[in-house]
XYZ file of C-alpha atoms in Angstrom:
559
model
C 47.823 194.251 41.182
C 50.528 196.802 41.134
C 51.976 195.883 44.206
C 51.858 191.846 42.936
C 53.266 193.016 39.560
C 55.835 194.777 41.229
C 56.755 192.164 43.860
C 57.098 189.641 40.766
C 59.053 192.354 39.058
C 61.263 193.282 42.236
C 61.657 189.132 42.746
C 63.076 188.293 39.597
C 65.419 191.562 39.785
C 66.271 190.530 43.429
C 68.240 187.530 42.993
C 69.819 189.344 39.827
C 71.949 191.097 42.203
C 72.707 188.097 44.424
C 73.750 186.097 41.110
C 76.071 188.599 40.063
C 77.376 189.117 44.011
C 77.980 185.437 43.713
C 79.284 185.528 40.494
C 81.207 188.059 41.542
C 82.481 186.002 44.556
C 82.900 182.890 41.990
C 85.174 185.388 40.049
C 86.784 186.624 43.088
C 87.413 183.075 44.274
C 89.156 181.843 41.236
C 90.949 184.763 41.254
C 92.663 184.140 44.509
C 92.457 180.741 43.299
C 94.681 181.645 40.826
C 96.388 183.462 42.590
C 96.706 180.484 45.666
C 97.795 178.336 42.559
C 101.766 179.198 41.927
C 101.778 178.646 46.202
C 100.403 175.453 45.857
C 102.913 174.394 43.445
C 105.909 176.235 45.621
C 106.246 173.067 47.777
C 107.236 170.962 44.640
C 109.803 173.662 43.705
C 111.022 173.370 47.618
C 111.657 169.721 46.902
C 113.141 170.369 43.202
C 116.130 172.815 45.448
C 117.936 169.572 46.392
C 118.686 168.362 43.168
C 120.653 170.914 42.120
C 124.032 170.350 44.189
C 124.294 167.459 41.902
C 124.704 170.244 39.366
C 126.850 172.919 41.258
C 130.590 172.489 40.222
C 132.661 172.675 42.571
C 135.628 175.310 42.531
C 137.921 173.171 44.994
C 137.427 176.261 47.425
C 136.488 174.236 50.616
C 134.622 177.425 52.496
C 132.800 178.537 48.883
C 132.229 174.895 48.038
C 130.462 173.753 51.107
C 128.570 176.859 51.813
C 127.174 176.825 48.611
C 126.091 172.986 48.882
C 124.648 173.254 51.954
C 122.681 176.644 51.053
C 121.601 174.792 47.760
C 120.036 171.298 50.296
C 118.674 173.836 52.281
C 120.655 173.770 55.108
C 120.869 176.677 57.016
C 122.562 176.628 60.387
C 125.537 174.969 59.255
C 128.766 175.459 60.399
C 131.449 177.726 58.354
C 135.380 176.859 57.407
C 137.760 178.805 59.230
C 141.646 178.542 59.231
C 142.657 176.224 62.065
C 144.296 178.659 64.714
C 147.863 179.218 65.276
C 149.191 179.214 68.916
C 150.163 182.885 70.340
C 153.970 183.415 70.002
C 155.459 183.255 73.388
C 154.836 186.528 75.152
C 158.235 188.139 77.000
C 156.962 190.837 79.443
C 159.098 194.274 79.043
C 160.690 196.256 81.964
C 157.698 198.748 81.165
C 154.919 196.121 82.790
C 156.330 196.400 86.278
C 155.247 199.929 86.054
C 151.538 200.850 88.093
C 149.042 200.445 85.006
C 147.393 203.409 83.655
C 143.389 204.187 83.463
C 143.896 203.814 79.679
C 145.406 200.338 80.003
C 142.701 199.690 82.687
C 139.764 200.385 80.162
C 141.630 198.696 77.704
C 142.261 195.227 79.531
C 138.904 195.172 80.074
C 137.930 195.618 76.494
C 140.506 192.536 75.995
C 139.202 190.482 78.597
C 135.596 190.645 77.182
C 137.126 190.087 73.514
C 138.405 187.252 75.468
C 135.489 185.990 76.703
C 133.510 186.182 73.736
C 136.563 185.087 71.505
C 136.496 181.511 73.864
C 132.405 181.322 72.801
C 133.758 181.764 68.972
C 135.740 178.752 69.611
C 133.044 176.368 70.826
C 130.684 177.372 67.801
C 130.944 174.564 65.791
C 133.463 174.911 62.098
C 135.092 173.317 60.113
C 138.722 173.897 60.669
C 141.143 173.664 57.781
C 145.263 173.844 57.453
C 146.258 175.386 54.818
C 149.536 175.108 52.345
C 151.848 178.542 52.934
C 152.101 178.800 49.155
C 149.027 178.027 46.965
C 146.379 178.222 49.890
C 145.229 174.721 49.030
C 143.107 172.506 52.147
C 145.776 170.189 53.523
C 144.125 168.981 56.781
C 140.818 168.860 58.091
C 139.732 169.232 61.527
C 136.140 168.822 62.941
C 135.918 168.581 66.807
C 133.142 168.785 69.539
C 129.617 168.882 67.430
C 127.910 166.012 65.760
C 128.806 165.023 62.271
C 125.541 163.794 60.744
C 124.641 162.200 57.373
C 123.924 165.137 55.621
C 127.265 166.868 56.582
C 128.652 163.570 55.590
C 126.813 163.760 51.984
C 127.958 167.307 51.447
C 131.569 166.049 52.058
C 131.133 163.737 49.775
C 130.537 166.449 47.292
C 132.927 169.071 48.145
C 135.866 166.773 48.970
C 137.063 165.208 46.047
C 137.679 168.370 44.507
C 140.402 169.310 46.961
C 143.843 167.795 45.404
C 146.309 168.545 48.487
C 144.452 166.912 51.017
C 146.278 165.057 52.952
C 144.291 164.093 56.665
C 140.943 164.078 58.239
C 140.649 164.498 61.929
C 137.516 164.353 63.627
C 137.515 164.600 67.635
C 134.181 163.433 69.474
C 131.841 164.372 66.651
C 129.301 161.663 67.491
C 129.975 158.459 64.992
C 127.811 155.884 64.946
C 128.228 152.456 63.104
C 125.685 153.860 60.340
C 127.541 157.047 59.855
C 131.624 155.550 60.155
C 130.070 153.226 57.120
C 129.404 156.527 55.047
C 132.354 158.381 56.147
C 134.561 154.961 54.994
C 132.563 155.312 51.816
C 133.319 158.847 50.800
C 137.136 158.174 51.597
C 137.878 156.566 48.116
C 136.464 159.581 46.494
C 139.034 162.077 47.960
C 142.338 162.608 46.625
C 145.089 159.978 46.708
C 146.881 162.143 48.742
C 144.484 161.628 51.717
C 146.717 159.142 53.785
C 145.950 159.960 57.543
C 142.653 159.700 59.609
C 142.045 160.242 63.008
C 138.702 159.153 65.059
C 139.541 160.466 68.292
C 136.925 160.335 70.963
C 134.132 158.651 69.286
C 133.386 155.289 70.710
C 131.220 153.035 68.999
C 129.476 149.805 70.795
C 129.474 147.946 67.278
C 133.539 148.853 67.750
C 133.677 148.193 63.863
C 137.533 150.518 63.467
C 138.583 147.865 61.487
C 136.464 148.290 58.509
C 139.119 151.695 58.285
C 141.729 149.136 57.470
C 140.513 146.839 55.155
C 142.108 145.344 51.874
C 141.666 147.839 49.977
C 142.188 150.710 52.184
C 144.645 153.517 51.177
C 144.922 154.867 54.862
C 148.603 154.980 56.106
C 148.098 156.412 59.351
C 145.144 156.240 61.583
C 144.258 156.823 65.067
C 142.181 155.306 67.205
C 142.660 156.891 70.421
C 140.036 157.656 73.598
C 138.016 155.383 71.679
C 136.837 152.527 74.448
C 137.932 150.138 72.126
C 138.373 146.622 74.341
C 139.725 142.837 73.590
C 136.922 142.825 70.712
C 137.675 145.575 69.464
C 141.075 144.705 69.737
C 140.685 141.305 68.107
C 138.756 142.807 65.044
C 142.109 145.311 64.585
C 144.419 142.087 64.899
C 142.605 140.352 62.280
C 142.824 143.594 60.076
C 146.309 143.761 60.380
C 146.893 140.258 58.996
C 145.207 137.022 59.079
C 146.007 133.593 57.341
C 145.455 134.446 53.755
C 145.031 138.601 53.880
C 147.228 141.787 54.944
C 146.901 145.151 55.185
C 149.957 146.334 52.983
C 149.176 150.344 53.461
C 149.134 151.521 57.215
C 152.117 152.339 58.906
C 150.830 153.563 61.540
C 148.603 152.778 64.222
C 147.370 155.160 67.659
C 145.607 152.683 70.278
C 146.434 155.053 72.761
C 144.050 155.679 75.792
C 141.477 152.282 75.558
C 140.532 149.708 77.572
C 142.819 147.079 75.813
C 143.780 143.828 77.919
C 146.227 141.303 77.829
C 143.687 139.209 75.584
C 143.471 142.220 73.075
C 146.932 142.572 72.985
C 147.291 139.105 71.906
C 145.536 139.520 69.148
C 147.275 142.184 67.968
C 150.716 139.939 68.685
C 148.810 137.846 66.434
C 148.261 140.933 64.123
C 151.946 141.398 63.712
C 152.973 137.807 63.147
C 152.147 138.010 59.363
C 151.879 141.967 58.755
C 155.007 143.361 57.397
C 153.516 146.924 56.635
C 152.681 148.509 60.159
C 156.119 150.767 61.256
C 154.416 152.352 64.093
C 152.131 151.253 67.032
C 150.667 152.779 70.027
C 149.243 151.104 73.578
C 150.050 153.711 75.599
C 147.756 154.390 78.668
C 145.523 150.609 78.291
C 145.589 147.345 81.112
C 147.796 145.323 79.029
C 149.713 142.982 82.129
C 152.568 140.775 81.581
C 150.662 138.261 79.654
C 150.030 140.771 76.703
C 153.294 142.071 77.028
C 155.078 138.591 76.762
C 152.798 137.632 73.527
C 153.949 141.086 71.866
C 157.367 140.262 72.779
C 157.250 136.715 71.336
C 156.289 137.975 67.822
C 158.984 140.492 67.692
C 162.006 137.784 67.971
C 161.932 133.815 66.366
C 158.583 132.526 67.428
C 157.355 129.128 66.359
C 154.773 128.276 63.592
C 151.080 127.267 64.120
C 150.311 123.639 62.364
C 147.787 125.685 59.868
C 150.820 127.846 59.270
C 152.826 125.129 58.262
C 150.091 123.585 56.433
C 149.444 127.074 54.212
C 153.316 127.704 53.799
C 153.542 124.162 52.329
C 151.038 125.397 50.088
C 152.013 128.297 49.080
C 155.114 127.088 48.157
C 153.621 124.853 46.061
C 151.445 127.435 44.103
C 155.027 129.238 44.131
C 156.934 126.571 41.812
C 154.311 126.045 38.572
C 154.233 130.258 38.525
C 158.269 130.530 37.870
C 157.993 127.653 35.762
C 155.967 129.213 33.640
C 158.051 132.462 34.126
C 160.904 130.647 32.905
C 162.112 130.198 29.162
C 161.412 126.040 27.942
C 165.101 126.421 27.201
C 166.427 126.683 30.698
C 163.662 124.551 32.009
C 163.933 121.389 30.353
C 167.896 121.606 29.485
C 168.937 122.341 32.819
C 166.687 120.833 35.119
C 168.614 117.182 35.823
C 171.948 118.894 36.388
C 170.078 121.027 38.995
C 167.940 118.504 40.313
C 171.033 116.364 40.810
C 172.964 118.880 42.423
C 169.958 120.458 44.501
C 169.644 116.648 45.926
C 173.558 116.767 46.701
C 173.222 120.398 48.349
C 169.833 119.400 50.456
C 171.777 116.327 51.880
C 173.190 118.182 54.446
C 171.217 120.851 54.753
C 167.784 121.178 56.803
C 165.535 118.880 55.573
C 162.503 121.116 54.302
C 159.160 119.884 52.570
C 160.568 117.043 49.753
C 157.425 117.935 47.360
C 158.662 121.839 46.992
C 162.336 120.744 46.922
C 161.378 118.870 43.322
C 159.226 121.903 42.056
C 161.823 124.442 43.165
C 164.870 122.744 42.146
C 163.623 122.931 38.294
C 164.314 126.627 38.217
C 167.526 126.646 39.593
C 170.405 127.755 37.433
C 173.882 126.381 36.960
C 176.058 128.832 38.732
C 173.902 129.333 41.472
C 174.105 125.744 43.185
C 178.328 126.336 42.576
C 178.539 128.925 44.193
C 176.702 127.886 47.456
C 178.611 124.273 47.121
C 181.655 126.148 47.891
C 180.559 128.560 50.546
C 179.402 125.896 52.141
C 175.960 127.999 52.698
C 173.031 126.205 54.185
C 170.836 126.156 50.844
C 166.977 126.099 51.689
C 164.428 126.442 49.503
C 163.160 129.670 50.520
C 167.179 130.888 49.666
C 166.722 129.617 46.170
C 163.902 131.252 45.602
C 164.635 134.178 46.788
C 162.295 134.418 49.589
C 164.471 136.154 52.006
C 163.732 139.493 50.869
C 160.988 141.675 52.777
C 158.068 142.180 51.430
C 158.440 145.107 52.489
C 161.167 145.914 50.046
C 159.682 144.395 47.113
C 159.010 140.676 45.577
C 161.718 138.133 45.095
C 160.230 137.713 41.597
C 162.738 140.694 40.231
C 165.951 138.720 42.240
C 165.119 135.446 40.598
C 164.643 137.059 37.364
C 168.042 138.768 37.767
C 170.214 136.016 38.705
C 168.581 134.053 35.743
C 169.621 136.705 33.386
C 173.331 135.511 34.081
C 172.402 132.137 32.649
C 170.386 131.596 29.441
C 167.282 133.604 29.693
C 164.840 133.996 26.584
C 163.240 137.395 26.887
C 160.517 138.476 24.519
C 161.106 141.239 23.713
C 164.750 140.506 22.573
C 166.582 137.740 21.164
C 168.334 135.104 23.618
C 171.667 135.535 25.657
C 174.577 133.374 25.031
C 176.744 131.254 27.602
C 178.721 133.365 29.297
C 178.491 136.933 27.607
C 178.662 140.514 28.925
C 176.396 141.809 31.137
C 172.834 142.286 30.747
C 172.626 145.861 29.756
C 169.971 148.207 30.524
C 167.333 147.439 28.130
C 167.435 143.971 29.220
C 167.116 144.829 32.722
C 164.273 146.963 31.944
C 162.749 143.918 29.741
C 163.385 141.557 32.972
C 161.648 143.830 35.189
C 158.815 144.448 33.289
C 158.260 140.806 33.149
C 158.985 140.158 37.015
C 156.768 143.171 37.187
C 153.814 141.385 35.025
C 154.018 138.256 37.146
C 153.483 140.251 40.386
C 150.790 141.820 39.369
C 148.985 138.260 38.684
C 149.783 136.952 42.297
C 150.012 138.459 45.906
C 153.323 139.962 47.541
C 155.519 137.185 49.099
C 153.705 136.093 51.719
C 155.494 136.114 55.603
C 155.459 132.637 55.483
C 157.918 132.428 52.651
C 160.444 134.199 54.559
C 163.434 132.086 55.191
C 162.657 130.008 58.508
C 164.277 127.733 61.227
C 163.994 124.324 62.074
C 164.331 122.858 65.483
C 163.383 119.452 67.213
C 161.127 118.938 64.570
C 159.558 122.263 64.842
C 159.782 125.515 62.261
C 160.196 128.833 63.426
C 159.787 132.149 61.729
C 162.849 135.281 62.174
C 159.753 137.098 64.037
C 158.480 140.422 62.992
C 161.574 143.154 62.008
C 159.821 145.942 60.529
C 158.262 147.058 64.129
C 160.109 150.127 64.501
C 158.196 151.798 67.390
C 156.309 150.289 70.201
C 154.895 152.249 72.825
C 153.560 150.826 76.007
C 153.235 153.783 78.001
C 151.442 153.544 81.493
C 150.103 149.902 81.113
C 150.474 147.396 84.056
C 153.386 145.344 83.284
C 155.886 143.981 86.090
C 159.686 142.601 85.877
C 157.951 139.157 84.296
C 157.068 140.974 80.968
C 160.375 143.000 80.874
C 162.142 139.712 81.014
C 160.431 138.899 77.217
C 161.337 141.973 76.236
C 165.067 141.898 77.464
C 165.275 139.006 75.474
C 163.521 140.641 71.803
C 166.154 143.500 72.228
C 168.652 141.324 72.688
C 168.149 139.192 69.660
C 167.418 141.689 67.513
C 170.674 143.727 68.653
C 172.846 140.669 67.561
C 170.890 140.650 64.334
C 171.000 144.365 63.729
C 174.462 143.879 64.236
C 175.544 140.904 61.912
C 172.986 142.702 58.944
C 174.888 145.878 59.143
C 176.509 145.456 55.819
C 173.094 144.902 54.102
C 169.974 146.403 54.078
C 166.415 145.510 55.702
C 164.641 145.905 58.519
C 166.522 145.443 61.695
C 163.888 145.723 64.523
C 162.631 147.890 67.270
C 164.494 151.371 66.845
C 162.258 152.698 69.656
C 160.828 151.183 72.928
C 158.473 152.437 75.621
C 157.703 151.310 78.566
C 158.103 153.405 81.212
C 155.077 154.474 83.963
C 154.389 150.474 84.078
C 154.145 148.673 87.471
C 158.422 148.554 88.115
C 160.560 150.716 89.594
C 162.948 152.814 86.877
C 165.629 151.640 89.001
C 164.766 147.940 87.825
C 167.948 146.336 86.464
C 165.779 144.550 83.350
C 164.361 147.828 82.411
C 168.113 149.641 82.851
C 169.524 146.541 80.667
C 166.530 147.523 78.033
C 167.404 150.932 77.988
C 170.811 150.639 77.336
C 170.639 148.346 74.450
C 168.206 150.689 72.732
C 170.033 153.712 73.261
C 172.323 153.009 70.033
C 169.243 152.280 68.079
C 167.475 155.157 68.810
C 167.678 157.504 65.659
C 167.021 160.989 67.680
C 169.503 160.006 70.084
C 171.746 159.209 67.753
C 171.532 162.648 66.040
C 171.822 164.277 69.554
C 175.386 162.748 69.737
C 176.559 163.540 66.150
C 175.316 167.199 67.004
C 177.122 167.306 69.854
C 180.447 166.018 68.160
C 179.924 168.699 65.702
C 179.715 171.652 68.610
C 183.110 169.595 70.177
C 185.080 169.154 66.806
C 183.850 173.041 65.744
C 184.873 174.554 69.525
């Protein structure tokens, strides 16, 4: 009985101690539970890390800025800003280095050449080169070449960037674009400061070849290249249309690099096409492309008078419709109804014998004309269009007509807001009143577009109307292309026009034309007496050549 009183007793003592070992293991399991808790919630914290570049500040210290941004998103192996490297200064070899080198120098050129060695690694580690200003230090340029420039890169940019107030280019050299990541980079442009005028997408084709969404409407960029880019006739045509269609223009790029694609003579017609209504672009570049004498004649064409499209005609018609009812409006009810039968009358007498032009924008123009205006071209004996009278024959480049008509209006009666009206024949406006006319000629701009190209003053022959061609062209490079005798012959002819022109407009200003032509390395010899012809017209045009000669007088004349 002992033995089953003590077995009972031993029983209900036995699983005492395995209740409290697994009590004790519940314990210790919660404890590392607890402990296992904080770990478990570490992940959420990992995902919390990325939120807080939105709150970092930036200190518009590119290297601090983006190191810190990309530490912050968790980005670890990213590349680091260093100063863009300087070439070596020219190295001039002493009378010493002829001597038999020492042991010393021995050890020591070898010490270079692996400095050398590793220094050339260094450079192919991917950075973020930077040019900075001599004085404050400040980011001017940007330069990102041979590793891929992915979204996230992209999003940091879009961070650090803005806060940098001298910048003034981005230049990125085969860093992998694609269609998806050109569409962020565009983005993150308007963010930067206004200083940022130049971008260069060097070696980065795309197959979607979508360059021209760089240079639409509202696009600040002035200069952009495009080079090694496999850009084709598409890609070509989608450029052309970004440079100017019908009804839009790009008014901000000056420049343009096409340099080194596979452009053809149906891509370079598109870019003629381009250029027929742009009056912005200064600077273009098909060097080293397949462009043949057809392309070249079609570039040629647009550079001298070329002849208007029927839908041309048909929007210039309407546009100078739209153009009448604006100055109308403009104009004080004075002027307008007290003046406008004189001027009709004598507008009718002037357009007798001068070209006929469109007889619906003859009547709206002719209401705004003033008295001493039609006088004065009666006795010149001027040929008085309707473009003239508006004052259409100013480049857009230089600025709207609106301020010229506003001007020559202020001789007349004019009724200006701000002030009280001018009398007959009084002094002349002074300078408040020419601020006062401006700011209203200024006003009216702002509600419409800059004069269209197809206001320009035009030509009209056999029943056909032709436009002065594009004049603010200044460079043109055709470098290495394929073009024979046939295409210099159109382009014999564009320097030649625009020579005589140059030449009668040297008393006034505007654009002139081509100041610089290339063509050499194309499929003629240099002996060719078109290309010779060419060469010597532009010679005189050519600014640097130009400053060659006056230097050289100024050695003569000083000697």
């Amino acid at each position: 009985m002992s033995g089953e009183t003590s077995a009972p007793g031993a029983s209900p003592r036995a699983p005492r101690p395995a209740t409290q070992k697994s009590s004790g293991t519940v314990t210790k399991k919660g404890d590392r539970g607890a402990k296992e808790k904080p770990a478990a919630v570490l992940p959420p914290v990992g995902e919390e890390e990325p939120k807080n570049p939105e709150e970092y500040q930036c200190t518009g210290v590119l290297e601090i800025d983006f190191a810190e941004l990309c530490t912050l998103s968790g980005y670890t192996d990213f590349p680091k800003v260093v100063p863009r490297p300087r070439p070596h200064p020219t190295f001039f070899p002493s009378a010493s280095m002829s001597e038999k080198p020492t042991q010393e120098d021995q050890r020591l050129s070898g010490s270079c050449s692996l400095n050398s060695v590793e220094s050339k690694y260094v450079f192919f580690r991917p950075t973020i080169q930077v040019e900075l200003d001599q004085e404050d230090k400040a980011v001017k340029e940007i330069y990102i070449r041979g590793w891929k420039v992915e979204e996230r890169i992209l999003g940091i940019f879009s961070k650090c960037l803005p806060s940098l107030s001298q910048l003034q280019a981005i230049n990125l050299w085969k860093v992998g674009l694609t269609d998806k990541t050109l569409t962020t980079f565009i983005a993150l442009l308007p963010l930067c400061s206004s200083t940022l005028r130049k971008v260069s997408l060097e070696g980065n084709p795309l197959p979607e070849q979508s360059y021209h969404k760089l240079m639409a409407l509202d696009s600040t960029i002035a200069h952009l290249s495009l080079r090694n880019n496999n850009i084709d006739d598409h890609g070509a045509q989608l450029l052309g249309q970004a440079l100017s269609t019908l009804h839009s223009c790009n008014r901000t790029l000056v420049s343009l690099n096409l340099g080194f694609n596979h452009i053809g003579d149906e891509g370079a017609g598109y870019l003629a096409d381009g250029l027929r209504l742009n009056r912005s672009l200064l600077w273009l570049s098909l060097a080293h492309n397949r462009i043949q004498d057809k392309g070249a004649l079609k570039l040629a064409e647009v550079l001298r008078p070329f002849e208007l499209t029927h839908t041309e005609v048909v929007e210039r018609r309407r546009l100078l419709l739209e153009k009448g009812p604006l100055e109308r409006m403009r104009s004080p009810s004075s002027s307008r109804h007290g003046e406008s039968k004189s001027d009709r009358e004598k507008s009718q007498a002037i357009g007798a014998s001068s070209v006929a032009l469109v007889d619906k924008a003859d009547k709206v123009q002719t209401m705004k004309t003033p008295k001493g205006l039609g006088k004065k071209k009666e006795k010149s004996g001027e040929v008085v269009k309707k473009d003239e009278k508006s004052g259409s024959a100013q480049s857009p480049v230089q600025g709207t007509p609106k301020k010229e008509d506003s001007t020559k209006a202020g001789k007349g009666k004019v009724t200006i807001p701000e002030q009280k009206p001018t009398k007959g024949k009084g002094p002349k406006t002074g300078s408040r009143e020419k601020r006062s006319i401006l700011l209203e000629s200024e006003l009216v701009t702002e509600a419409m577009e800059m004069v269209n190209p197809l206001l320009e003053p035009v030509e009209h022959r056999d029943g056909k109307v032709f436009m002065p061609g594009n004049k603010v062209l200044l460079h043109l490079n055709l470098l290495r292309n394929r073009i024979t005798e046939v295409g210099l012959e159109g382009f014999l002819s564009t320097v030649q026009y625009q020579a005589q022109f140059s030449k009668a407009k040297s008393a006034s200003k505007g654009p002139v034309g081509l100041l610089w032509l290339s063509l050499a390395k194309n499929c003629f010899s240099p002996q060719c007496p078109t290309y010779i012809m060419i060469q010597e017209l532009m010679l005189p045009r050519d600014p640097i050549s130009k400053a060659k000669s006056r230097e050289e007088e100024a050695m003569a004349s000083s000697t």
